[in-house]
Amino acid sequence: MATGRTHRPATRSRGIPEATVARLPLYLRALTALSERSVPTVSSEELAAAAGVNSAKLRKDFSYLGSYGTRGVGYDVEYLVYQISRELGLTQDWPVVIVGIGNLGAALANYGGFASRGFRVAALIDADPAMAGKPVAGIPVQHSDDLEKIIEDNGVSIGVIATPAGAAQPVCDRLVAAGVTSILNFAPTVLSVPDGVDVRKVDLSIELQILAFHEQRKAGEESAAGDGAHPAAAARKEAADQGPDGDIPAVMPA
Amino acid sequence: MATGRTHRPATRSRGIPEATVARLPLYLRALTALSERSVPTVSSEELAAAAGVNSAKLRKDFSYLGSYGTRGVGYDVEYLVYQISRELGLTQDWPVVIVGIGNLGAALANYGGFASRGFRVAALIDADPAMAGKPVAGIPVQHSDDLEKIIEDNGVSIGVIATPAGAAQPVCDRLVAAGVTSILNFAPTVLSVPDGVDVRKVDLSIELQILAFHEQRKAGEESAAGDGAHPAAAARKEAADQGPDGDIPAVMPA
DNA sequence: CCATCTTTGTGCACGCGTTCACAAAGACAT
DNA sequence: ATGTCTTTGTGAACGCGTGCACAAAGATGG
């Protein structure tokens, strides 16, 4: 799954921890902003602050990529942008298909963050014949009958599923059969895929539920004796519960 | 500094690990599906398979909530649904505001997964005067001038930010000042908030970048290792099994 | 060339989360 | 009751990720 090689000696330098990989896009974003302001170099301290992480963590992360910094000076912004981009595979073109052009699919198609980072929306696919031909974000929607052909013709290896839950697994199966080996799933379902296929999921309601958990705990902080306390007006105490920083994508493999 | 977990002297099961909290919604979803099929009980093995996790992990997770299972039988579905819902705080009503009604904001407003789990979209807010009054998902969009009043009138403690990156921090500041203590951020920015406020983020392009990393490495390994076997020939395997593959953690405050 | 100052890179220890493996607990049959 | 069988609940080991703290590296100035 996320790390498909269980039986691989991991040629040393390739052994970048998952947690580090998950932070690289964060660093890249901060670095890109610096680059646009023509800042030549940054210290680990500054960059860490911009990315919202601990500076020691950032240095350790970069150490897995190599020694790209200069002691006493910091990191060369442009060089680091290139190195991280290359490591993430963003120097090449990644054609992506989005399946399920509802509200969310349309939002994704319009999302600028894709194109700006090497991802190209090669096609939009929907099962509704009424959608066919209709342009969304400047791209005509194609019918799902042609899914396999679209995947093949465009050499797509990454698919985004934004269909209703019920359609997700069948769509997933077809994508995989057609050659897709990485899937970003927005449908609230556990997808089952063959070995060697990566699945990451984003579940909007799960995120809210996690927030609700912490919110509830904040509200019921000091009520130990009386169970039927009033969480209404009270609760504003020192609800300090979480660190302000710390970062992990709200997503998990599979 | 952060880790205020020392707060509770291990009084009872209040010390639920973050990783466990992040999985509770997953279990809840699987249990809800079982409940709808009128399944009375499930074993940890079955439920784990449905939720895509390891059964030992599931049992340990549940052990933090209490001893809700019956040895030799399994867990009572309805009872567990209630217990998890209560633990997550879903038995109460959570009014939510969505700020930034673009494509994504509209998709979120239409997302059914919210209402079905105790979340109520109390208001939609946008800075564009042309949007004001226009109904999205049956709810009229309100102008951001009234943000503070809306938060207060509805007793909102959870806010969703779906604005462009540049507007995110100012909006966040206003939400927090108005009383919001939990924020779900879809804007590609690091939000800075005072202590006691939870922020979770969902960054769509980051997810794709992580997939690209693994995709790139898959491609590189094939050519380097001279992989003769056809990946497609491999036996179908559950993506989210316990296997040797490592699930990456994935939960954290932002 | 030497001293000083800044910042990186990392050894190390700690804590969290995962997994194994098994004893305890209950259901059920006899 | 007693025994067998199933499944939970958890003690313990392990591995990963995090953060501290410092030595090494290089820049800079005299």
PDB file of N, CA and C in Angstrom, chain B residues 19-103:
ATOM      1  N   ALA B  19      -4.744   8.725  17.733  1.00  0.00           N
ATOM      2  CA  ALA B  19      -4.869   7.772  16.631  1.00  0.00           C
ATOM      3  C   ALA B  19      -6.176   7.000  16.734  1.00  0.00           C
ATOM      4  N   THR B  20      -6.569   6.714  17.956  1.00  0.00           N
ATOM      5  CA  THR B  20      -7.828   6.000  18.165  1.00  0.00           C
ATOM      6  C   THR B  20      -9.017   6.889  17.815  1.00  0.00           C
ATOM      7  N   VAL B  21      -8.970   8.120  18.269  1.00  0.00           N
ATOM      8  CA  VAL B  21     -10.059   9.064  17.970  1.00  0.00           C
ATOM      9  C   VAL B  21     -10.258   9.183  16.464  1.00  0.00           C
ATOM     10  N   ALA B  22      -9.154   9.204  15.738  1.00  0.00           N
ATOM     11  CA  ALA B  22      -9.237   9.351  14.289  1.00  0.00           C
ATOM     12  C   ALA B  22      -9.876   8.141  13.625  1.00  0.00           C
ATOM     13  N   ARG B  23      -9.836   7.012  14.299  1.00  0.00           N
ATOM     14  CA  ARG B  23     -10.426   5.814  13.708  1.00  0.00           C
ATOM     15  C   ARG B  23     -11.877   5.601  14.122  1.00  0.00           C
ATOM     16  N   LEU B  24     -12.289   6.235  15.186  1.00  0.00           N
ATOM     17  CA  LEU B  24     -13.663   6.030  15.656  1.00  0.00           C
ATOM     18  C   LEU B  24     -14.702   6.339  14.572  1.00  0.00           C
ATOM     19  N   PRO B  25     -14.549   7.426  13.824  1.00  0.00           N
ATOM     20  CA  PRO B  25     -15.529   7.684  12.765  1.00  0.00           C
ATOM     21  C   PRO B  25     -15.572   6.569  11.733  1.00  0.00           C
ATOM     22  N   LEU B  26     -14.443   5.936  11.532  1.00  0.00           N
ATOM     23  CA  LEU B  26     -14.357   4.833  10.585  1.00  0.00           C
ATOM     24  C   LEU B  26     -15.178   3.652  11.076  1.00  0.00           C
ATOM     25  N   TYR B  27     -15.003   3.330  12.335  1.00  0.00           N
ATOM     26  CA  TYR B  27     -15.776   2.241  12.935  1.00  0.00           C
ATOM     27  C   TYR B  27     -17.258   2.584  12.914  1.00  0.00           C
ATOM     28  N   LEU B  28     -17.532   3.836  13.221  1.00  0.00           N
ATOM     29  CA  LEU B  28     -18.921   4.270  13.281  1.00  0.00           C
ATOM     30  C   LEU B  28     -19.614   4.096  11.939  1.00  0.00           C
ATOM     31  N   ARG B  29     -18.904   4.407  10.900  1.00  0.00           N
ATOM     32  CA  ARG B  29     -19.484   4.273   9.568  1.00  0.00           C
ATOM     33  C   ARG B  29     -19.794   2.810   9.251  1.00  0.00           C
ATOM     34  N   ALA B  30     -18.834   1.955   9.556  1.00  0.00           N
ATOM     35  CA  ALA B  30     -19.023   0.529   9.305  1.00  0.00           C
ATOM     36  C   ALA B  30     -20.170  -0.017  10.147  1.00  0.00           C
ATOM     37  N   LEU B  31     -20.229   0.419  11.388  1.00  0.00           N
ATOM     38  CA  LEU B  31     -21.285  -0.049  12.286  1.00  0.00           C
ATOM     39  C   LEU B  31     -22.657   0.432  11.823  1.00  0.00           C
ATOM     40  N   THR B  32     -22.704   1.660  11.330  1.00  0.00           N
ATOM     41  CA  THR B  32     -23.969   2.193  10.836  1.00  0.00           C
ATOM     42  C   THR B  32     -24.487   1.357   9.674  1.00  0.00           C
ATOM     43  N   ALA B  33     -23.583   0.965   8.811  1.00  0.00           N
ATOM     44  CA  ALA B  33     -23.962   0.118   7.681  1.00  0.00           C
ATOM     45  C   ALA B  33     -24.524  -1.213   8.176  1.00  0.00           C
ATOM     46  N   LEU B  34     -23.875  -1.781   9.191  1.00  0.00           N
ATOM     47  CA  LEU B  34     -24.349  -3.042   9.755  1.00  0.00           C
ATOM     48  C   LEU B  34     -25.716  -2.858  10.399  1.00  0.00           C
ATOM     49  N   SER B  35     -25.848  -1.742  11.087  1.00  0.00           N
ATOM     50  CA  SER B  35     -27.104  -1.446  11.763  1.00  0.00           C
ATOM     51  C   SER B  35     -28.257  -1.370  10.771  1.00  0.00           C
ATOM     52  N   GLU B  36     -27.987  -0.765   9.622  1.00  0.00           N
ATOM     53  CA  GLU B  36     -29.034  -0.636   8.614  1.00  0.00           C
ATOM     54  C   GLU B  36     -29.427  -1.985   8.033  1.00  0.00           C
ATOM     55  N   ARG B  37     -28.497  -2.933   8.132  1.00  0.00           N
ATOM     56  CA  ARG B  37     -28.816  -4.277   7.655  1.00  0.00           C
ATOM     57  C   ARG B  37     -29.338  -5.136   8.805  1.00  0.00           C
ATOM     58  N   SER B  38     -29.599  -4.467   9.923  1.00  0.00           N
ATOM     59  CA  SER B  38     -30.152  -5.146  11.096  1.00  0.00           C
ATOM     60  C   SER B  38     -29.281  -6.288  11.624  1.00  0.00           C
ATOM     61  N   VAL B  39     -27.997  -6.153  11.464  1.00  0.00           N
ATOM     62  CA  VAL B  39     -27.078  -7.141  12.024  1.00  0.00           C
ATOM     63  C   VAL B  39     -26.967  -6.861  13.517  1.00  0.00           C
ATOM     64  N   PRO B  40     -27.234  -7.857  14.359  1.00  0.00           N
ATOM     65  CA  PRO B  40     -27.265  -7.611  15.806  1.00  0.00           C
ATOM     66  C   PRO B  40     -25.876  -7.483  16.436  1.00  0.00           C
ATOM     67  N   THR B  41     -24.952  -8.364  16.049  1.00  0.00           N
ATOM     68  CA  THR B  41     -23.621  -8.331  16.648  1.00  0.00           C
ATOM     69  C   THR B  41     -22.537  -8.559  15.601  1.00  0.00           C
ATOM     70  N   VAL B  42     -21.345  -8.093  15.926  1.00  0.00           N
ATOM     71  CA  VAL B  42     -20.181  -8.342  15.056  1.00  0.00           C
ATOM     72  C   VAL B  42     -18.987  -8.718  15.899  1.00  0.00           C
ATOM     73  N   SER B  43     -18.120  -9.497  15.335  1.00  0.00           N
ATOM     74  CA  SER B  43     -16.863  -9.816  16.007  1.00  0.00           C
ATOM     75  C   SER B  43     -15.854  -8.750  15.627  1.00  0.00           C
ATOM     76  N   SER B  44     -14.799  -8.655  16.391  1.00  0.00           N
ATOM     77  CA  SER B  44     -13.777  -7.648  16.103  1.00  0.00           C
ATOM     78  C   SER B  44     -13.162  -7.927  14.730  1.00  0.00           C
ATOM     79  N   GLU B  45     -13.100  -9.204  14.390  1.00  0.00           N
ATOM     80  CA  GLU B  45     -12.512  -9.588  13.108  1.00  0.00           C
ATOM     81  C   GLU B  45     -13.337  -9.055  11.945  1.00  0.00           C
ATOM     82  N   GLU B  46     -14.643  -9.261  12.017  1.00  0.00           N
ATOM     83  CA  GLU B  46     -15.527  -8.817  10.940  1.00  0.00           C
ATOM     84  C   GLU B  46     -15.534  -7.300  10.820  1.00  0.00           C
ATOM     85  N   LEU B  47     -15.695  -6.656  11.963  1.00  0.00           N
ATOM     86  CA  LEU B  47     -15.781  -5.202  11.940  1.00  0.00           C
ATOM     87  C   LEU B  47     -14.474  -4.588  11.460  1.00  0.00           C
ATOM     88  N   ALA B  48     -13.379  -5.193  11.881  1.00  0.00           N
ATOM     89  CA  ALA B  48     -12.070  -4.687  11.457  1.00  0.00           C
ATOM     90  C   ALA B  48     -11.942  -4.767   9.941  1.00  0.00           C
ATOM     91  N   ALA B  49     -12.398  -5.872   9.383  1.00  0.00           N
ATOM     92  CA  ALA B  49     -12.330  -6.033   7.935  1.00  0.00           C
ATOM     93  C   ALA B  49     -13.175  -4.963   7.242  1.00  0.00           C
ATOM     94  N   ALA B  50     -14.335  -4.700   7.793  1.00  0.00           N
ATOM     95  CA  ALA B  50     -15.226  -3.708   7.197  1.00  0.00           C
ATOM     96  C   ALA B  50     -14.656  -2.293   7.292  1.00  0.00           C
ATOM     97  N   ALA B  51     -13.915  -2.060   8.349  1.00  0.00           N
ATOM     98  CA  ALA B  51     -13.364  -0.724   8.540  1.00  0.00           C
ATOM     99  C   ALA B  51     -11.979  -0.609   7.924  1.00  0.00           C
ATOM    100  N   GLY B  52     -11.433  -1.738   7.506  1.00  0.00           N
ATOM    101  CA  GLY B  52     -10.124  -1.706   6.877  1.00  0.00           C
ATOM    102  C   GLY B  52      -8.975  -1.552   7.850  1.00  0.00           C
ATOM    103  N   VAL B  53      -9.098  -2.155   9.021  1.00  0.00           N
ATOM    104  CA  VAL B  53      -7.986  -2.081   9.984  1.00  0.00           C
ATOM    105  C   VAL B  53      -7.701  -3.465  10.576  1.00  0.00           C
ATOM    106  N   ASN B  54      -6.662  -3.503  11.360  1.00  0.00           N
ATOM    107  CA  ASN B  54      -6.267  -4.709  12.048  1.00  0.00           C
ATOM    108  C   ASN B  54      -7.209  -4.980  13.226  1.00  0.00           C
ATOM    109  N   SER B  55      -7.566  -6.245  13.432  1.00  0.00           N
ATOM    110  CA  SER B  55      -8.542  -6.544  14.477  1.00  0.00           C
ATOM    111  C   SER B  55      -7.994  -6.285  15.878  1.00  0.00           C
ATOM    112  N   ALA B  56      -6.713  -6.498  16.054  1.00  0.00           N
ATOM    113  CA  ALA B  56      -6.121  -6.242  17.376  1.00  0.00           C
ATOM    114  C   ALA B  56      -6.177  -4.749  17.680  1.00  0.00           C
ATOM    115  N   LYS B  57      -5.932  -3.967  16.643  1.00  0.00           N
ATOM    116  CA  LYS B  57      -5.975  -2.525  16.811  1.00  0.00           C
ATOM    117  C   LYS B  57      -7.386  -2.074  17.187  1.00  0.00           C
ATOM    118  N   LEU B  58      -8.337  -2.661  16.513  1.00  0.00           N
ATOM    119  CA  LEU B  58      -9.729  -2.322  16.797  1.00  0.00           C
ATOM    120  C   LEU B  58     -10.095  -2.665  18.236  1.00  0.00           C
ATOM    121  N   ARG B  59      -9.698  -3.819  18.687  1.00  0.00           N
ATOM    122  CA  ARG B  59     -10.026  -4.207  20.061  1.00  0.00           C
ATOM    123  C   ARG B  59      -9.367  -3.277  21.061  1.00  0.00           C
ATOM    124  N   LYS B  60      -8.123  -2.940  20.769  1.00  0.00           N
ATOM    125  CA  LYS B  60      -7.435  -2.022  21.681  1.00  0.00           C
ATOM    126  C   LYS B  60      -8.100  -0.654  21.673  1.00  0.00           C
ATOM    127  N   ASP B  61      -8.508  -0.220  20.510  1.00  0.00           N
ATOM    128  CA  ASP B  61      -9.210   1.058  20.412  1.00  0.00           C
ATOM    129  C   ASP B  61     -10.462   1.036  21.281  1.00  0.00           C
ATOM    130  N   PHE B  62     -11.242  -0.013  21.140  1.00  0.00           N
ATOM    131  CA  PHE B  62     -12.480  -0.117  21.906  1.00  0.00           C
ATOM    132  C   PHE B  62     -12.208  -0.243  23.395  1.00  0.00           C
ATOM    133  N   SER B  63     -11.063  -0.810  23.729  1.00  0.00           N
ATOM    134  CA  SER B  63     -10.753  -0.989  25.143  1.00  0.00           C
ATOM    135  C   SER B  63     -10.560   0.360  25.835  1.00  0.00           C
ATOM    136  N   TYR B  64     -10.211   1.371  25.062  1.00  0.00           N
ATOM    137  CA  TYR B  64     -10.065   2.702  25.654  1.00  0.00           C
ATOM    138  C   TYR B  64     -11.430   3.288  26.017  1.00  0.00           C
ATOM    139  N   LEU B  65     -12.450   2.831  25.313  1.00  0.00           N
ATOM    140  CA  LEU B  65     -13.796   3.340  25.587  1.00  0.00           C
ATOM    141  C   LEU B  65     -14.439   2.605  26.754  1.00  0.00           C
ATOM    142  N   GLY B  66     -14.006   1.380  26.963  1.00  0.00           N
ATOM    143  CA  GLY B  66     -14.599   0.559  28.008  1.00  0.00           C
ATOM    144  C   GLY B  66     -14.745  -0.871  27.504  1.00  0.00           C
ATOM    145  N   SER B  67     -15.303  -1.719  28.326  1.00  0.00           N
ATOM    146  CA  SER B  67     -15.500  -3.113  27.922  1.00  0.00           C
ATOM    147  C   SER B  67     -16.909  -3.297  27.389  1.00  0.00           C
ATOM    148  N   TYR B  68     -17.059  -3.039  26.113  1.00  0.00           N
ATOM    149  CA  TYR B  68     -18.381  -3.081  25.531  1.00  0.00           C
ATOM    150  C   TYR B  68     -18.660  -4.381  24.784  1.00  0.00           C
ATOM    151  N   GLY B  69     -17.720  -5.281  24.758  1.00  0.00           N
ATOM    152  CA  GLY B  69     -17.915  -6.527  24.015  1.00  0.00           C
ATOM    153  C   GLY B  69     -18.279  -7.684  24.928  1.00  0.00           C
ATOM    154  N   THR B  70     -18.687  -8.766  24.316  1.00  0.00           N
ATOM    155  CA  THR B  70     -18.985  -9.978  25.068  1.00  0.00           C
ATOM    156  C   THR B  70     -18.109 -11.099  24.508  1.00  0.00           C
ATOM    157  N   ARG B  71     -17.293 -11.651  25.342  1.00  0.00           N
ATOM    158  CA  ARG B  71     -16.353 -12.674  24.873  1.00  0.00           C
ATOM    159  C   ARG B  71     -17.096 -13.894  24.349  1.00  0.00           C
ATOM    160  N   GLY B  72     -16.623 -14.380  23.264  1.00  0.00           N
ATOM    161  CA  GLY B  72     -17.268 -15.523  22.643  1.00  0.00           C
ATOM    162  C   GLY B  72     -18.376 -15.121  21.681  1.00  0.00           C
ATOM    163  N   VAL B  73     -18.788 -13.840  21.746  1.00  0.00           N
ATOM    164  CA  VAL B  73     -19.880 -13.376  20.901  1.00  0.00           C
ATOM    165  C   VAL B  73     -19.462 -12.232  19.996  1.00  0.00           C
ATOM    166  N   GLY B  74     -19.000 -11.182  20.606  1.00  0.00           N
ATOM    167  CA  GLY B  74     -18.614 -10.013  19.822  1.00  0.00           C
ATOM    168  C   GLY B  74     -19.195  -8.745  20.415  1.00  0.00           C
ATOM    169  N   TYR B  75     -19.464  -7.773  19.566  1.00  0.00           N
ATOM    170  CA  TYR B  75     -19.992  -6.499  20.033  1.00  0.00           C
ATOM    171  C   TYR B  75     -21.434  -6.315  19.583  1.00  0.00           C
ATOM    172  N   ASP B  76     -22.234  -5.745  20.433  1.00  0.00           N
ATOM    173  CA  ASP B  76     -23.606  -5.402  20.075  1.00  0.00           C
ATOM    174  C   ASP B  76     -23.569  -4.148  19.209  1.00  0.00           C
ATOM    175  N   VAL B  77     -24.039  -4.291  17.983  1.00  0.00           N
ATOM    176  CA  VAL B  77     -23.935  -3.209  17.012  1.00  0.00           C
ATOM    177  C   VAL B  77     -24.591  -1.913  17.486  1.00  0.00           C
ATOM    178  N   GLU B  78     -25.843  -2.001  17.870  1.00  0.00           N
ATOM    179  CA  GLU B  78     -26.567  -0.796  18.267  1.00  0.00           C
ATOM    180  C   GLU B  78     -25.915  -0.098  19.457  1.00  0.00           C
ATOM    181  N   TYR B  79     -25.522  -0.919  20.411  1.00  0.00           N
ATOM    182  CA  TYR B  79     -24.924  -0.358  21.615  1.00  0.00           C
ATOM    183  C   TYR B  79     -23.616   0.357  21.295  1.00  0.00           C
ATOM    184  N   LEU B  80     -22.849  -0.274  20.424  1.00  0.00           N
ATOM    185  CA  LEU B  80     -21.561   0.301  20.054  1.00  0.00           C
ATOM    186  C   LEU B  80     -21.735   1.592  19.258  1.00  0.00           C
ATOM    187  N   VAL B  81     -22.735   1.604  18.396  1.00  0.00           N
ATOM    188  CA  VAL B  81     -23.028   2.814  17.634  1.00  0.00           C
ATOM    189  C   VAL B  81     -23.302   3.965  18.602  1.00  0.00           C
ATOM    190  N   TYR B  82     -24.088   3.650  19.611  1.00  0.00           N
ATOM    191  CA  TYR B  82     -24.424   4.695  20.574  1.00  0.00           C
ATOM    192  C   TYR B  82     -23.202   5.152  21.349  1.00  0.00           C
ATOM    193  N   GLN B  83     -22.420   4.206  21.821  1.00  0.00           N
ATOM    194  CA  GLN B  83     -21.250   4.555  22.629  1.00  0.00           C
ATOM    195  C   GLN B  83     -20.245   5.392  21.852  1.00  0.00           C
ATOM    196  N   ILE B  84     -19.987   4.998  20.626  1.00  0.00           N
ATOM    197  CA  ILE B  84     -19.020   5.754  19.825  1.00  0.00           C
ATOM    198  C   ILE B  84     -19.569   7.138  19.492  1.00  0.00           C
ATOM    199  N   SER B  85     -20.847   7.183  19.155  1.00  0.00           N
ATOM    200  CA  SER B  85     -21.471   8.475  18.851  1.00  0.00           C
ATOM    201  C   SER B  85     -21.354   9.413  20.042  1.00  0.00           C
ATOM    202  N   ARG B  86     -21.612   8.851  21.199  1.00  0.00           N
ATOM    203  CA  ARG B  86     -21.554   9.671  22.396  1.00  0.00           C
ATOM    204  C   ARG B  86     -20.121  10.141  22.654  1.00  0.00           C
ATOM    205  N   GLU B  87     -19.190   9.234  22.477  1.00  0.00           N
ATOM    206  CA  GLU B  87     -17.787   9.561  22.720  1.00  0.00           C
ATOM    207  C   GLU B  87     -17.309  10.673  21.775  1.00  0.00           C
ATOM    208  N   LEU B  88     -17.765  10.594  20.545  1.00  0.00           N
ATOM    209  CA  LEU B  88     -17.366  11.592  19.553  1.00  0.00           C
ATOM    210  C   LEU B  88     -18.155  12.889  19.699  1.00  0.00           C
ATOM    211  N   GLY B  89     -19.185  12.842  20.514  1.00  0.00           N
ATOM    212  CA  GLY B  89     -19.969  14.056  20.699  1.00  0.00           C
ATOM    213  C   GLY B  89     -21.010  14.254  19.621  1.00  0.00           C
ATOM    214  N   LEU B  90     -21.388  13.171  18.971  1.00  0.00           N
ATOM    215  CA  LEU B  90     -22.333  13.295  17.861  1.00  0.00           C
ATOM    216  C   LEU B  90     -23.783  13.206  18.300  1.00  0.00           C
ATOM    217  N   THR B  91     -23.977  13.014  19.597  1.00  0.00           N
ATOM    218  CA  THR B  91     -25.352  12.953  20.081  1.00  0.00           C
ATOM    219  C   THR B  91     -25.904  14.355  20.298  1.00  0.00           C
ATOM    220  N   GLN B  92     -25.030  15.325  20.182  1.00  0.00           N
ATOM    221  CA  GLN B  92     -25.508  16.688  20.287  1.00  0.00           C
ATOM    222  C   GLN B  92     -25.430  17.382  18.934  1.00  0.00           C
ATOM    223  N   ASP B  93     -26.070  18.530  18.871  1.00  0.00           N
ATOM    224  CA  ASP B  93     -26.150  19.263  17.615  1.00  0.00           C
ATOM    225  C   ASP B  93     -24.964  20.201  17.462  1.00  0.00           C
ATOM    226  N   TRP B  94     -24.295  20.131  16.331  1.00  0.00           N
ATOM    227  CA  TRP B  94     -23.154  21.009  16.092  1.00  0.00           C
ATOM    228  C   TRP B  94     -23.431  21.935  14.922  1.00  0.00           C
ATOM    229  N   PRO B  95     -23.775  23.165  15.215  1.00  0.00           N
ATOM    230  CA  PRO B  95     -23.967  24.126  14.123  1.00  0.00           C
ATOM    231  C   PRO B  95     -22.611  24.505  13.527  1.00  0.00           C
ATOM    232  N   VAL B  96     -22.558  24.496  12.220  1.00  0.00           N
ATOM    233  CA  VAL B  96     -21.305  24.758  11.513  1.00  0.00           C
ATOM    234  C   VAL B  96     -21.502  25.875  10.495  1.00  0.00           C
ATOM    235  N   VAL B  97     -20.498  26.724  10.362  1.00  0.00           N
ATOM    236  CA  VAL B  97     -20.566  27.706   9.281  1.00  0.00           C
ATOM    237  C   VAL B  97     -19.495  27.391   8.243  1.00  0.00           C
ATOM    238  N   ILE B  98     -19.841  27.631   6.997  1.00  0.00           N
ATOM    239  CA  ILE B  98     -18.878  27.448   5.917  1.00  0.00           C
ATOM    240  C   ILE B  98     -18.575  28.811   5.334  1.00  0.00           C
ATOM    241  N   VAL B  99     -17.312  29.179   5.342  1.00  0.00           N
ATOM    242  CA  VAL B  99     -16.913  30.476   4.821  1.00  0.00           C
ATOM    243  C   VAL B  99     -16.186  30.295   3.495  1.00  0.00           C
ATOM    244  N   GLY B 100     -16.656  30.996   2.488  1.00  0.00           N
ATOM    245  CA  GLY B 100     -16.075  30.859   1.159  1.00  0.00           C
ATOM    246  C   GLY B 100     -16.908  29.909   0.319  1.00  0.00           C
ATOM    247  N   ILE B 101     -17.893  30.463  -0.367  1.00  0.00           N
ATOM    248  CA  ILE B 101     -18.803  29.603  -1.122  1.00  0.00           C
ATOM    249  C   ILE B 101     -18.446  29.605  -2.590  1.00  0.00           C
ATOM    250  N   GLY B 102     -17.276  29.043  -2.870  1.00  0.00           N
ATOM    251  CA  GLY B 102     -16.889  28.831  -4.258  1.00  0.00           C
ATOM    252  C   GLY B 102     -17.316  27.429  -4.637  1.00  0.00           C
ATOM    253  N   ASN B 103     -16.580  26.841  -5.540  1.00  0.00           N
ATOM    254  CA  ASN B 103     -16.906  25.478  -5.936  1.00  0.00           C
ATOM    255  C   ASN B 103     -16.823  24.530  -4.747  1.00  0.00           C
TER     256      ASN B 103
END
